[in-house]
Each structure stands twice: as structure tokens, then as C-alpha cells.
Short mmCIF file of C-alpha atoms in Angstrom, two decimals:
data_model
loop_
_atom_site.label_atom_id
_atom_site.label_comp_id
_atom_site.label_asym_id
_atom_site.label_seq_id
_atom_site.Cartn_x
_atom_site.Cartn_y
_atom_site.Cartn_z
CA MET R 21 0.08 0.18 0.07
CA ASP R 22 1.27 3.50 -1.54
CA ALA R 23 4.45 4.09 -2.26
CA GLY R 24 6.45 6.92 -0.12
CA THR R 25 10.00 6.91 0.30
CA GLY R 26 9.75 4.05 2.45
CA VAL R 27 9.10 1.73 -0.52
CA ARG R 28 12.63 1.76 -1.90
CA ALA R 29 14.50 0.24 1.49
CA LEU R 30 11.02 -2.52 0.95
CA SER R 31 11.80 -3.35 -2.50
CA ASN R 32 15.43 -4.43 -1.77
CA LEU R 33 13.91 -6.78 0.88
CA LEU R 34 11.77 -8.20 -1.73
CA MET R 35 14.61 -8.39 -4.11
CA ALA R 36 16.28 -10.05 -2.08
CA GLU R 37 13.92 -12.23 -1.09
CA GLY R 38 12.77 -12.92 -5.13
CA HIS R 39 9.38 -11.89 -5.14
CA ALA R 40 8.65 -10.86 -8.78
CA ASP R 41 4.70 -10.51 -8.60
CA PHE R 42 3.39 -7.44 -6.63
CA THR R 43 -0.09 -5.32 -5.79
CA PHE R 44 -0.16 -2.17 -5.64
CA LEU R 45 -2.69 -0.23 -3.58
CA PHE R 46 -2.94 3.20 -3.42
CA THR R 47 -5.33 5.78 -0.70
CA HIS R 48 -4.22 8.44 -2.89
CA ALA R 49 -2.01 10.61 -5.25
CA HIS R 50 -0.94 13.13 -2.96
CA TRP R 51 3.07 13.11 -3.45
CA ASP R 52 4.04 11.69 0.11
CA HIS R 53 2.47 8.39 -1.23
CA ILE R 54 3.66 8.94 -4.53
CA ILE R 55 7.33 9.86 -4.91
CA GLY R 56 9.18 6.78 -3.63
CA PHE R 57 7.74 4.86 -6.90
CA PRO R 58 10.51 5.85 -9.12
CA PHE R 59 12.95 3.73 -6.32
CA PHE R 60 11.25 0.62 -6.53
CA LYS R 61 13.70 -1.93 -8.05
CA PRO R 62 11.59 -4.59 -9.46
CA LEU R 63 10.27 -1.84 -11.94
CA TYR R 64 13.89 -2.00 -13.51
CA SER R 65 13.66 -5.96 -13.86
CA PRO R 66 12.22 -7.77 -16.86
CA GLN R 67 10.89 -10.61 -14.62
CA SER R 68 8.55 -8.33 -12.81
CA ARG R 69 5.20 -8.32 -12.97
CA ILE R 70 3.43 -5.12 -11.04
CA LEU R 71 -0.25 -5.15 -10.97
CA ILE R 72 -1.76 -1.64 -9.79
CA ARG R 73 -5.35 -1.58 -8.42
CA GLY R 74 -7.62 1.11 -8.14
CA CYS R 75 -10.91 2.79 -8.57
CA PRO R 76 -10.33 6.13 -10.73
CA LEU R 77 -13.47 7.81 -9.02
CA GLU R 78 -12.09 7.32 -5.45
CA GLN R 79 -8.73 8.31 -6.24
CA GLY R 80 -7.99 9.12 -10.23
CA ASN R 81 -6.20 6.52 -12.56
CA MET R 82 -3.22 5.67 -10.85
CA GLU R 83 -1.68 4.82 -13.39
CA THR R 84 -1.45 8.22 -15.17
CA LEU R 85 -0.74 9.75 -11.49
CA LEU R 86 2.29 7.55 -10.94
CA SER R 87 2.99 7.99 -14.21
CA ARG R 88 3.98 12.12 -13.64
CA VAL R 89 6.31 10.86 -10.82
CA MET R 90 8.62 9.32 -14.02
CA SER R 91 7.90 12.15 -16.46
CA PRO R 92 10.60 14.95 -17.56
CA PRO R 93 11.75 16.92 -16.84
CA PHE R 94 11.48 15.59 -13.14
CA PHE R 95 12.81 11.92 -13.88
CA PRO R 96 15.07 10.36 -16.01
CA VAL R 97 13.76 7.01 -16.64
CA PRO R 98 10.24 7.61 -18.71
CA PHE R 99 7.11 5.00 -17.07
CA GLU R 100 6.64 3.77 -20.88
CA SER R 101 10.19 2.64 -21.08
CA LEU R 102 10.37 0.35 -17.73
CA ARG R 103 11.59 -3.18 -17.99
CA ALA R 104 8.85 -4.69 -16.36
CA GLU R 105 5.71 -5.38 -17.04
CA VAL R 106 3.45 -3.05 -15.22
CA ARG R 107 -0.49 -3.07 -15.61
CA TYR R 108 -3.17 -0.94 -14.24
CA GLU R 109 -6.76 -2.94 -13.47
CA GLU R 110 -9.89 -1.08 -12.80
CA HIS R 111 -11.41 -2.42 -9.48
CA CYS R 112 -14.75 -0.29 -8.01
CA ASP R 113 -17.15 -3.13 -6.91
CA GLY R 114 -17.31 -5.02 -4.24
CA PRO R 115 -13.62 -6.58 -2.48
CA LEU R 116 -10.84 -7.35 -4.14
CA VAL R 117 -9.38 -10.55 -3.44
CA VAL R 118 -5.49 -11.07 -2.88
CA ASP R 119 -4.31 -14.17 -2.57
CA SER R 120 -5.81 -15.08 0.95
CA MET R 121 -6.73 -11.38 1.90
CA THR R 122 -10.18 -9.90 0.90
CA ILE R 123 -9.73 -6.29 0.74
CA ARG R 124 -12.44 -3.30 1.03
CA THR R 125 -11.83 0.18 0.75
CA ILE R 126 -13.90 3.35 2.48
CA PRO R 127 -13.16 6.91 0.93
CA LEU R 128 -11.46 8.91 3.35
CA SER R 129 -12.12 12.39 4.98
CA HIS R 130 -8.98 14.43 3.27
CA PRO R 131 -8.58 16.93 0.18
CA ASN R 132 -8.50 15.77 -3.39
CA LEU R 133 -9.90 11.92 -2.34
CA GLY R 134 -8.54 9.07 -1.42
CA VAL R 135 -9.61 5.68 0.22
CA GLY R 136 -8.83 3.30 3.31
CA PHE R 137 -7.94 -0.38 3.26
CA ARG R 138 -9.58 -3.04 5.33
CA PHE R 139 -7.84 -6.53 5.05
CA ASP R 140 -9.94 -9.97 6.48
CA GLU R 141 -7.92 -13.40 6.63
CA ASP R 142 -9.59 -16.29 8.09
CA ASP R 143 -10.85 -14.56 11.17
CA ARG R 144 -8.23 -11.50 11.38
CA ARG R 145 -8.81 -7.92 10.39
CA PHE R 146 -6.33 -5.27 9.59
CA VAL R 147 -7.68 -1.60 9.08
CA PHE R 148 -5.36 1.42 7.83
CA LEU R 149 -6.81 4.69 7.43
CA THR R 150 -3.77 7.47 6.80
CA ASP R 151 -4.81 11.12 5.56
CA ASN R 152 -8.12 10.54 7.61
CA GLU R 153 -9.95 13.66 9.15
CA LEU R 154 -12.11 12.28 11.67
CA GLY R 155 -13.24 15.59 13.23
CA LEU R 156 -14.49 17.13 10.05
CA ARG R 157 -16.57 15.17 6.55
CA HIS R 158 -14.36 16.19 3.37
CA HIS R 159 -16.08 16.04 -0.03
CA GLY R 160 -16.67 12.71 -0.36
CA GLY R 161 -15.71 11.42 3.10
CA ARG R 162 -18.06 9.47 5.52
CA THR R 163 -19.55 10.05 8.64
CA PHE R 164 -17.86 8.57 11.81
CA GLY R 165 -20.21 5.95 12.55
CA GLU R 166 -19.27 4.64 8.73
CA TYR R 167 -15.88 4.65 9.72
CA VAL R 168 -16.50 2.83 12.96
CA ALA R 169 -18.69 0.14 11.29
CA PHE R 170 -15.85 -0.29 9.03
CA CYS R 171 -13.23 -0.61 11.50
CA GLN R 172 -15.51 -2.95 13.91
CA GLY R 173 -13.61 -5.53 16.08
CA ALA R 174 -10.87 -4.47 13.64
CA ASP R 175 -7.13 -6.43 15.41
CA LEU R 176 -4.77 -3.81 14.10
CA LEU R 177 -5.81 -0.43 13.23
CA VAL R 178 -3.46 2.16 11.87
CA HIS R 179 -4.57 5.57 11.73
CA ASP R 180 -3.31 9.03 10.40
CA ALA R 181 -2.48 10.76 14.14
CA GLU R 182 -0.80 13.60 12.94
CA TYR R 183 -1.64 16.25 15.67
CA ALA R 184 -2.46 16.66 19.34
CA PRO R 185 -5.68 17.79 20.23
CA GLU R 186 -4.11 21.49 20.81
CA GLU R 187 -2.97 21.71 17.55
CA TYR R 188 -6.18 20.54 15.55
CA PRO R 189 -8.21 23.41 15.39
CA GLU R 190 -5.81 25.81 13.85
CA ARG R 191 -5.35 23.13 11.31
CA ARG R 192 -9.02 21.53 10.77
CA GLY R 193 -9.65 21.20 6.96
CA TRP R 194 -5.92 19.99 6.24
CA GLY R 195 -7.06 16.29 6.41
CA HIS R 196 -5.72 14.92 9.48
CA SER R 197 -6.35 13.76 12.86
CA THR R 198 -5.53 13.73 15.96
CA TYR R 199 -4.25 10.72 18.40
CA ALA R 200 -7.40 10.99 20.48
CA GLN R 201 -9.75 10.94 17.69
CA ALA R 202 -8.39 7.82 16.29
CA LEU R 203 -8.76 6.64 19.79
CA ASP R 204 -12.52 7.67 19.70
CA LEU R 205 -13.06 5.28 16.54
CA ALA R 206 -10.84 2.57 18.06
CA GLU R 207 -12.96 2.46 21.03
CA ALA R 208 -16.33 2.70 19.43
CA ALA R 209 -15.28 0.31 16.88
CA GLY R 210 -13.42 -2.43 19.55
CA VAL R 211 -10.34 -2.58 17.77
CA LYS R 212 -7.98 -4.16 19.78
CA ARG R 213 -4.49 -2.40 18.94
CA LEU R 214 -4.36 1.37 17.61
CA GLY R 215 -1.15 2.37 15.72
CA LEU R 216 -0.55 5.85 15.30
CA TYR R 217 0.71 7.00 12.21
CA HIS R 218 1.30 9.78 9.54
CA HIS R 219 3.62 11.70 12.28
CA ASN R 220 4.10 15.25 11.60
CA GLN R 221 7.28 15.99 10.41
CA GLU R 222 8.03 18.51 13.06
CA ARG R 223 7.92 15.74 15.42
CA SER R 224 10.89 14.41 17.02
CA ASP R 225 10.92 10.84 18.48
CA LYS R 226 10.58 11.98 21.78
CA ALA R 227 7.54 13.80 21.16
CA VAL R 228 6.22 10.70 19.48
CA ASP R 229 6.94 8.69 22.80
CA GLU R 230 4.97 11.32 24.31
CA LEU R 231 1.58 11.21 21.96
CA VAL R 232 1.79 7.69 22.42
CA ALA R 233 1.72 8.40 26.54
CA ARG R 234 -0.82 10.92 26.35
CA CYS R 235 -2.87 7.93 24.00
CA ARG R 236 -2.16 5.45 26.81
CA ALA R 237 -2.87 7.81 29.88
CA LEU R 238 -6.70 8.31 27.79
CA VAL R 239 -7.00 4.59 27.51
CA LEU R 240 -6.38 4.11 31.39
CA GLU R 241 -8.80 6.79 32.28
CA ARG R 242 -11.28 5.16 29.85
CA GLY R 243 -10.75 1.79 31.23
CA LEU R 244 -10.52 0.84 27.72
CA ASP R 245 -8.77 -2.54 26.21
CA VAL R 246 -7.09 -0.88 23.27
CA LYS R 247 -2.89 -1.05 22.86
CA CYS R 248 -1.98 2.23 21.44
CA PHE R 249 1.55 2.25 20.20
CA ALA R 250 3.18 4.58 17.23
CA VAL R 251 3.68 2.92 14.12
CA ALA R 252 7.91 3.15 13.37
CA GLN R 253 10.09 3.04 10.18
CA GLY R 254 10.77 -1.05 10.66
CA TRP R 255 7.84 -2.20 12.74
CA ALA R 256 6.40 -5.28 12.03
CA ASP R 257 3.92 -7.67 13.70
CA ASP R 258 1.80 -10.72 12.21
CA VAL R 259 -2.19 -10.07 13.21
CA MET F 82 30.51 34.35 3.01
CA ARG F 83 28.91 31.72 5.02
CA VAL F 84 27.92 28.26 3.80
CA ARG F 85 25.48 25.85 5.65
CA PHE F 86 24.50 22.12 4.33
CA TRP F 87 20.96 21.21 4.52
CA GLY F 88 20.89 18.20 2.40
CA VAL F 89 23.76 16.14 0.85
CA ARG F 90 21.70 12.62 -0.45
CA GLY F 91 20.83 12.40 -4.08
CA SER F 92 17.91 10.71 -6.09
CA THR F 93 15.70 10.02 -2.90
CA PRO F 94 15.33 11.08 0.66
CA VAL F 95 16.74 8.11 3.15
CA PRO F 96 16.04 8.95 6.80
CA GLY F 97 16.72 6.18 9.01
CA LYS F 98 18.79 4.85 11.87
CA GLY F 99 21.77 4.39 9.34
CA THR F 100 21.59 8.02 8.31
CA VAL F 101 21.75 9.81 11.30
CA ARG F 102 24.45 11.89 11.41
CA TYR F 103 25.33 12.78 7.35
CA GLY F 104 21.40 13.20 7.06
CA GLY F 105 18.95 11.57 4.82
CA ASN F 106 18.07 14.77 2.95
CA THR F 107 17.99 15.49 -0.71
CA SER F 108 20.18 18.74 -2.11
CA CYS F 109 20.54 22.20 -0.27
CA ILE F 110 22.56 24.30 0.42
CA GLU F 111 22.23 27.90 2.05
CA ILE F 112 24.72 30.77 1.21
CA ARG F 113 24.94 34.01 3.05
CA SER F 114 26.91 37.31 2.39
CA ARG F 115 28.15 39.14 5.65
CA SER F 116 25.29 41.44 5.35
CA GLY F 117 22.63 38.64 5.98
CA ASP F 118 21.79 38.26 1.82
CA LEU F 119 20.26 34.95 1.11
CA VAL F 120 21.08 32.35 -1.56
CA ILE F 121 19.61 28.69 -1.38
CA LEU F 122 21.10 26.16 -4.10
CA ASP F 123 18.75 23.40 -4.97
CA GLY F 124 15.32 22.73 -3.62
CA GLY F 125 15.44 19.55 -2.37
CA THR F 126 13.98 18.04 0.66
CA GLY F 127 17.04 20.09 2.90
CA ILE F 128 15.02 22.92 2.19
CA ARG F 129 11.90 22.66 4.28
CA PRO F 130 14.03 22.54 8.03
CA LEU F 131 16.01 25.63 6.37
CA GLY F 132 12.80 27.15 5.67
CA LEU F 133 11.12 26.66 9.31
CA GLU F 134 14.39 28.37 10.48
CA LEU F 135 13.94 31.36 8.21
CA ALA F 136 10.45 31.36 8.94
CA LYS F 137 11.42 33.27 12.22
CA SER F 138 12.67 35.88 10.63
CA ASP F 139 10.32 37.56 8.71
CA PRO F 140 10.09 39.61 6.24
CA LEU F 141 12.50 37.58 4.14
CA THR F 142 13.85 38.08 1.07
CA CYS F 143 16.10 35.26 -0.73
CA ALA F 144 16.51 33.70 -4.24
CA ILE F 145 16.83 30.07 -4.93
CA PHE F 146 18.74 28.66 -7.53
CA ILE F 147 18.06 24.98 -9.18
CA THR F 148 20.65 23.32 -10.89
CA HIS F 149 18.11 21.03 -12.72
CA PRO F 150 14.50 19.96 -12.22
CA HIS F 151 14.78 16.34 -11.22
CA TRP F 152 12.62 15.50 -8.45
CA ASP F 153 16.00 15.26 -5.91
CA HIS F 154 16.38 19.27 -6.75
CA ILE F 155 13.02 20.31 -6.60
CA HIS F 156 10.62 17.89 -4.38
CA GLY F 157 11.63 20.34 -1.02
CA LEU F 158 9.74 23.48 -2.47
CA PRO F 159 6.08 22.61 -1.65
CA PHE F 160 7.42 22.39 2.28
CA PHE F 161 9.44 25.57 1.98
CA ALA F 162 7.21 27.74 4.74
CA PRO F 163 8.51 31.25 3.42
CA LEU F 164 6.28 30.31 0.37
CA PHE F 165 3.06 31.29 2.48
CA ILE F 166 3.77 34.09 4.51
CA PRO F 167 2.70 37.37 2.80
CA GLY F 168 5.09 39.54 3.11
CA ASN F 169 8.21 37.07 1.86
CA THR F 170 10.10 37.82 -1.32
CA VAL F 171 11.39 34.46 -3.04
CA ASP F 172 12.50 34.50 -6.13
CA ILE F 173 13.56 30.95 -7.69
CA TYR F 174 15.86 30.68 -10.72
CA CYS F 175 15.86 27.25 -12.73
CA PRO F 176 17.26 26.24 -16.53
CA PRO F 177 14.43 25.43 -18.65
CA ASP F 178 13.60 21.91 -20.06
CA PRO F 179 15.09 22.11 -23.55
CA ILE F 180 13.42 19.63 -24.66
CA HIS F 181 9.62 20.18 -23.89
CA MET F 182 10.17 23.68 -23.86
CA ARG F 183 9.06 24.29 -20.85
CA GLY F 184 10.48 27.13 -17.80
CA ALA F 185 10.69 28.03 -14.07
CA GLU F 186 7.15 27.84 -14.10
CA TYR F 187 6.44 24.25 -14.73
CA ILE F 188 9.03 23.56 -11.77
CA LEU F 189 6.31 24.48 -8.96
CA GLU F 190 3.19 24.69 -10.74
CA ASN F 191 3.43 21.31 -11.61
CA GLN F 192 4.57 20.20 -7.95
CA MET F 193 1.15 22.28 -6.38
CA ILE F 194 -1.34 20.77 -8.48
CA TYR F 195 -4.26 18.72 -7.46
CA PRO F 196 -4.70 15.54 -6.88
CA HIS F 197 -0.86 15.75 -5.50
CA PHE F 198 -0.60 18.61 -3.35
CA PRO F 199 -3.75 20.35 -1.53
CA ILE F 200 -2.46 23.62 -2.32
CA ARG F 201 -2.10 25.24 -5.47
CA ARG F 202 0.72 27.84 -6.91
CA ALA F 203 -1.93 31.07 -7.06
CA GLU F 204 -2.72 30.47 -3.58
CA LEU F 205 0.88 31.02 -1.94
CA ARG F 206 1.02 34.05 -0.24
CA ALA F 207 4.54 35.17 -0.87
CA ASP F 208 5.57 37.04 -3.55
CA VAL F 209 6.89 34.21 -5.87
CA ARG F 210 8.69 34.85 -8.67
CA LEU F 211 9.93 31.60 -10.92
CA LEU F 212 12.31 32.56 -13.55
CA THR F 213 14.26 30.73 -16.08
CA LEU F 214 17.79 30.68 -16.48
CA SER F 215 19.60 31.62 -19.57
CA GLU F 216 22.79 29.29 -20.09
CA GLY F 217 25.39 32.25 -18.70
CA GLN F 218 23.44 34.42 -17.20
CA TYR F 219 24.40 36.86 -14.46
CA VAL F 220 22.40 37.72 -11.58
CA GLU F 221 23.24 39.83 -8.09
CA VAL F 222 21.47 38.90 -4.80
CA GLY F 223 22.65 42.01 -2.81
CA ASP F 224 26.33 41.64 -2.52
CA LEU F 225 26.31 37.85 -4.39
CA THR F 226 27.03 37.50 -7.99
CA ILE F 227 25.65 34.46 -9.17
CA GLY F 228 26.96 32.70 -12.39
CA ASN F 229 26.59 29.59 -14.22
CA VAL F 230 27.88 27.26 -16.53
CA LEU F 231 26.14 24.00 -18.46
CA MET F 232 27.44 20.97 -16.98
CA ASN F 233 26.94 17.15 -18.36
CA HIS F 234 23.77 15.74 -16.83
CA PRO F 235 21.00 13.56 -18.44
CA SER F 236 18.71 17.04 -17.41
CA MET F 237 20.21 20.45 -17.95
CA ASN F 238 21.85 21.20 -15.20
CA LEU F 239 23.69 24.76 -14.43
CA GLY F 240 26.49 24.53 -12.09
CA TYR F 241 27.16 27.71 -9.73
CA ARG F 242 29.32 29.89 -9.36
CA VAL F 243 28.91 32.06 -6.24
CA GLU F 244 31.02 35.58 -5.02
CA GLY F 245 31.11 37.86 -2.76
CA ASP F 246 32.63 39.59 0.34
CA GLY F 247 35.62 38.30 -1.74
CA ALA F 248 35.31 34.84 -1.82
CA SER F 249 33.77 32.47 -4.47
CA LEU F 250 32.45 28.71 -4.32
CA PHE F 251 31.14 26.72 -7.23
CA PHE F 252 28.60 24.07 -6.97
CA THR F 253 28.51 21.37 -9.78
CA GLY F 254 25.02 19.93 -9.47
CA ASP F 255 24.84 16.84 -10.78
CA HIS F 256 27.54 16.50 -13.02
CA GLU F 257 29.88 13.67 -14.81
CA PRO F 258 32.77 14.81 -16.77
CA PHE F 259 32.42 14.95 -20.24
CA THR F 260 33.41 11.81 -21.86
CA ASN F 261 33.82 10.38 -25.96
CA VAL F 262 31.06 8.61 -26.97
CA TYR F 263 33.12 6.82 -29.45
CA GLU F 264 35.63 4.16 -29.45
CA PRO F 265 39.25 4.73 -30.30
CA GLU F 266 38.74 2.99 -33.52
CA ASP F 267 36.16 5.21 -35.28
CA SER F 268 36.29 7.72 -37.27
CA GLU F 269 33.97 10.19 -35.13
CA HIS F 270 36.62 9.43 -31.85
CA ALA F 271 39.01 12.32 -32.72
CA GLU F 272 36.21 14.99 -33.48
CA TYR F 273 34.42 14.13 -30.79
CA GLN F 274 37.43 14.03 -28.11
CA ARG F 275 38.16 17.92 -29.60
CA LEU F 276 34.41 18.70 -28.16
CA VAL F 277 35.03 16.87 -25.14
CA ASP F 278 38.20 18.76 -24.52
CA ARG F 279 36.83 22.00 -25.47
CA ARG F 280 33.94 21.38 -22.91
CA THR F 281 36.24 20.46 -20.38
CA ALA F 282 38.54 23.13 -20.68
CA SER F 283 35.65 25.91 -20.73
CA VAL F 284 34.08 24.38 -17.26
CA ASP F 285 37.60 24.58 -15.78
CA GLU F 286 38.05 27.90 -16.77
CA PHE F 287 34.80 29.40 -15.41
CA VAL F 288 35.50 27.20 -12.19
CA SER F 289 39.01 28.54 -11.69
CA GLY F 290 39.94 29.81 -8.80
CA VAL F 291 37.35 29.54 -6.63
CA ASP F 292 37.97 29.10 -2.89
CA LEU F 293 35.62 25.97 -2.51
CA LEU F 294 34.54 23.73 -4.76
CA ILE F 295 31.26 21.77 -3.91
CA ALA F 296 31.07 18.53 -6.15
CA ASP F 297 29.29 15.55 -6.98
CA GLY F 298 30.90 12.57 -5.97
CA GLN F 299 28.49 10.08 -5.74
CA TYR F 300 30.06 6.93 -6.86
CA SER F 301 33.37 4.80 -6.40
CA GLU F 302 35.54 3.97 -8.80
CA GLU F 303 33.94 0.31 -9.35
CA GLU F 304 30.64 1.60 -8.82
CA TYR F 305 31.07 4.14 -11.90
CA ALA F 306 32.75 2.05 -14.70
CA THR F 307 28.90 0.21 -14.45
CA ARG F 308 27.12 3.53 -14.20
CA VAL F 309 28.59 5.31 -17.18
CA GLY F 310 26.15 7.72 -18.82
CA TRP F 311 23.88 8.08 -15.84
CA GLY F 312 24.87 11.65 -15.08
CA HIS F 313 27.48 11.28 -12.03
CA SER F 314 31.20 11.35 -10.85
CA SER F 315 33.38 9.48 -8.72
CA PHE F 316 35.40 10.25 -6.12
CA GLY F 317 38.11 10.32 -8.27
CA HIS F 318 37.01 12.47 -10.53
CA ALA F 319 35.83 14.95 -7.88
CA LEU F 320 39.59 14.96 -7.14
CA ASP F 321 40.64 15.38 -10.35
CA PHE F 322 38.43 18.72 -10.78
CA ALA F 323 39.48 20.44 -7.47
CA ARG F 324 42.99 19.53 -8.45
CA ARG F 325 42.29 21.20 -12.69
CA VAL F 326 40.55 24.33 -10.69
CA GLY F 327 43.03 24.96 -8.44
CA SER F 328 40.34 25.04 -5.44
CA PRO F 329 41.84 24.79 -2.11
CA GLU F 330 38.77 23.16 -0.66
CA LEU F 331 36.59 20.28 -2.16
CA VAL F 332 33.25 19.09 -0.53
CA LEU F 333 31.72 15.86 -2.27
CA THR F 334 27.84 15.74 -2.05
CA HIS F 335 24.65 13.80 -3.65
CA HIS F 336 25.29 10.91 -1.82
CA ASP F 337 24.52 7.75 -3.12
CA ALA F 338 21.43 6.70 -1.00
CA ILE F 339 22.80 3.17 -0.58
CA ARG F 340 25.35 4.50 2.05
CA ASN F 341 24.84 4.68 5.33
CA ASP F 342 26.88 6.73 8.26
CA ALA F 343 29.21 3.96 8.70
CA GLU F 344 30.39 4.08 5.00
CA LEU F 345 30.68 7.48 4.29
CA ASP F 346 32.85 7.66 7.25
CA ALA F 347 35.42 5.37 5.45
CA ILE F 348 35.05 6.70 2.41
CA ASP F 349 35.74 10.01 3.91
CA ALA F 350 38.87 8.49 5.64
CA GLN F 351 39.70 7.19 2.61
CA LEU F 352 39.41 10.25 0.27
CA LYS F 353 41.91 12.09 2.59
CA LYS F 354 44.50 9.29 1.89
CA ARG F 355 44.79 9.57 -1.58
CA PRO F 356 47.13 10.87 -3.57
CA GLU F 357 45.64 13.19 -5.34
CA ALA F 358 44.00 14.73 -2.36
CA VAL F 359 47.37 16.18 -1.15
CA GLY F 360 47.54 19.47 -0.60
CA LEU F 361 43.65 19.41 -0.90
CA HIS F 362 41.50 20.08 2.31
CA VAL F 363 38.97 17.17 1.06
CA ARG F 364 35.49 16.37 2.89
CA LEU F 365 32.36 14.52 2.82
CA ALA F 366 29.22 16.94 3.03
CA TYR F 367 26.71 16.55 5.94
CA GLU F 368 23.71 18.14 7.06
CA GLY F 369 24.80 20.84 9.20
CA LEU F 370 28.21 21.22 8.24
CA GLU F 371 28.91 25.02 8.53
CA MET F 372 32.01 26.98 6.27
CA MET F 373 33.10 30.23 6.72
CA LEU F 374 34.92 31.66 3.28
CA GLY F 375 36.87 35.04 3.22
CA GLU F 376 37.03 37.69 5.50
CA THR F 377 34.75 37.70 8.38
#
């Protein structure tokens, strides 16, 4: 999901593991979600098969939008001359099935559209909702109740938590949530683990730790059964 | 003249535990004259923290010179805070894209568009001018004079010479030495070699006598051998360049995205021991490196 600059290091790992088939899903086309795409190494291997799936009504045509990252004068290798087999498949209706995972989407409440994803495999559920403003309904966005229904019973919810509550009023409408709003969602949906995500550019490691501490204090105060943590670069776990 | 490095990476930002000391931001260099005139070379992601520091001292006037419009030299621009503050004046100079006949507007207006960015160029509050540079054109920014010369890269890349306060520096941007594309037995070899020699000499002449050379030094010699034509220099190319132009000081930048701090430390140590480095003060750029040139 998404191809921010983190996708470069991921692709090194995937190449080393010998993968050749990839499916890309994109939340939306803001730069920080696509700017790493040209550094996804399998693009330059004729053995790779890369499938981009998405619904143009929800996020635009991702193939066209991605090709802009690899167009002159910004990047030396044009999208059209990639050695990998790159295909775009529109998928708008019903869940998407990839291997043993069933994937559903929900529109984000964010400027310029986008989607969040819910992954179901066996009896486990993971929801990824970044760039989602729970405190304001943007054009195309959904109600708090609809996000609750989407996240219902998730074992892991990774949600936009860019702001502390005191930072939010000045940034209302910018398309992001506070950790407290993310926790409200986790509580209402009976989520087991909440991963805070989309850390603000100005938030140092120590400051992120402080937000986590505040989130956990809220959990205690309300007597909730939610484990709150901050997603870190390199963090991985089984759901 | 004070020089400060805010971004020293090539290609793409590489933040993480392995790049804390040299830094993971892409190309950006701040230059201040003694009287405070501000010139910024390149608008990679390093320009973001620079912008935050500058935002403390509004109103601000500055000029940004882009070596060429590849992402790693421009993708920090939408995050340059002074663009959003009324009363600021920001001039952004960029070479044209001669293949598609586009000018400087393109580098910002195509970054600040839906659905890639939520704020459009027309919404910027500062007085922002996007100015297309011609090869060889001189620009004065207060006490600083900025000249340029066409370098060798798959994109039209201008190297910038900045003069002021009785000191001078040159920044290559992305550059690979001019090389002959023909084999010695080809009939075109001799004529092409004359062109290569002429262009090398004209760049050398333009750069000659600087106090500081900031040069593309992305590759080791072994790496370069398999990346000829990609538009970057080896460590040895940068050392040769510094010697040819008589610069006493050489800073290598545009570090490859694959390198971590320990590897860069090792490269830095090896560079200093090379025979070509005798009499040269050479080092690798890192985020936060500050240098004073000329009288203070």
C-alpha cells in the first residue's frame, strides 16, 4: 500500500527474497504517497510483474498519476520504458481478493479524495486509514459512524494521528486527525490495537513517544482494552 | 560568505537509523553574505528545515537557484514555509527544459497541483517569482553574484558560481565528466574528443580560482564503471576537478542513497589518504556542515 520514500528500502528486501509478483494499492496521489515509486527496484527488472489496482472514481487513475512521477523533466527514466510488466486494473465494485486476503475500501475524509483499506484473512482484520480527518467531513468523506462500522472488531487499526488535540483547531480542514480522535474511533469500533500513523514532520522521536504516553493515559482513564502505540519505520508484527 | 548544508543526498530522501549523522535529506545548500543576503542552491527536502528556521525572521527576501529539475533538487519546494507567508519575496531560478520547451513555472506549478498537493501555486501568500535562467546569465542578489555554466547530466544542469565578500564557491549540481561516446577506432572519435576537451576546458576556466568546490561525488571508481552515462561523478573525478581548477577546498555531496553513516565515514577517511588529495582539504558533506569563506 502506497509508495512513499519508504518503498525503496522495502523493494531491496523484496528483491533479496526473490519476489517477482507485486500488487500495488494506493490510498491517494498526494506526493508523500507516490514519490518513492521510481525507486521501487523491481520496476527495472524484466522478470517483475506489477499490478496496480484501484478505482478511478475514488482516487483518480493511479497509472496516469504515477506516471507523472516518472515524467520529464523530473525523472530520467520515463514510465513508458520500464522493463517490468506494469499493468493497471480498475476495480470499483465489491471486495478485492488478493491471495488469501479480502480487501475492502472506504473513501477518506481528505482533500483531493482517497481510500482506506480493510484486510480480512481468516478471522483476522487489519484496517489502514491514513490521511483521514475524523473531525470534519470533506467532500466525499464518510461519517464517524461509517468509519466505526468499517473498523468494527479490527485486530489492528493503523490510523492517521498527525496532531495533538491542542494543535488541531488551527489545522482543521487540512485532512488529518488527532491521536484522541483515532482513539475514539478505536474505542467505538472495538479495535484491539491502535497504531498511530502519519507522524507530523516536526514531531521528534521523543515527542512521538509523548503522544503515545498521552494516548495510553486516555486508555487507562477510560478503562479501555486498546493497546496504543506509534508505528515506527521497520515495525512489523503478525495480526 | 557563510555556507551551510541542509541536504546532501542524491535521488531520494533516506531517513533512518543508518543515516542520522550525514543526514537523509536531498540537495540543498544555504549561502549567506556578510550583510545577510541569502542564496539557496537547490530545493531538495533539505530546504524544509531551512525554511522553518527562516520563518522565524520574516519578512524574508531570498533567491533559490535550482541546478536542474530532477525531483531530488526540487521536491522540497512545496514544503518551504516562507512561500506561505505574506510579505516574503522569493525568487526561484531554474534552467529551462529544452526538450519540452518549458520554463521555471513548470517546476513549481506541477508540484502544487491537485491531486498531488492540496495547495496550488496561486494560493501562495509570498511574492514568488519563477524565473527561467539562460546559460551564462549572471544574477545579483545583494552582495552576491551568481553565474552559471552548463554541466553534463541527462537533464540540463547548471553549475553555479557564487561570488561575494571577496570569496567564491562553485556547486556542480549533478555532473559527470564529459566523455567520448566513440571508441578510439571509430572515425568520429577524434572530432568528438576535441569537443570533449573544449567543453571540459571551458567549465574548468569558469570554475577556476574558487575558494570552495562543492562537487557531485556519488560513486566509487568501481561503481562508476557500471554507471557511465548516468550523469554522476566518481570520487576520483571530483578530486581531479578540484586540482584542475585549483580549489584549495573540496566538499563531495549527492551521496548515494545506499550509503549509511559508517560507509560514508570510511569513504571520507580513504579520500583524505589518496595521493590526489595531497594539498587539498577534502571532505564529505553532511547536514549541518558550516563553512566560512573569505574575511568574516
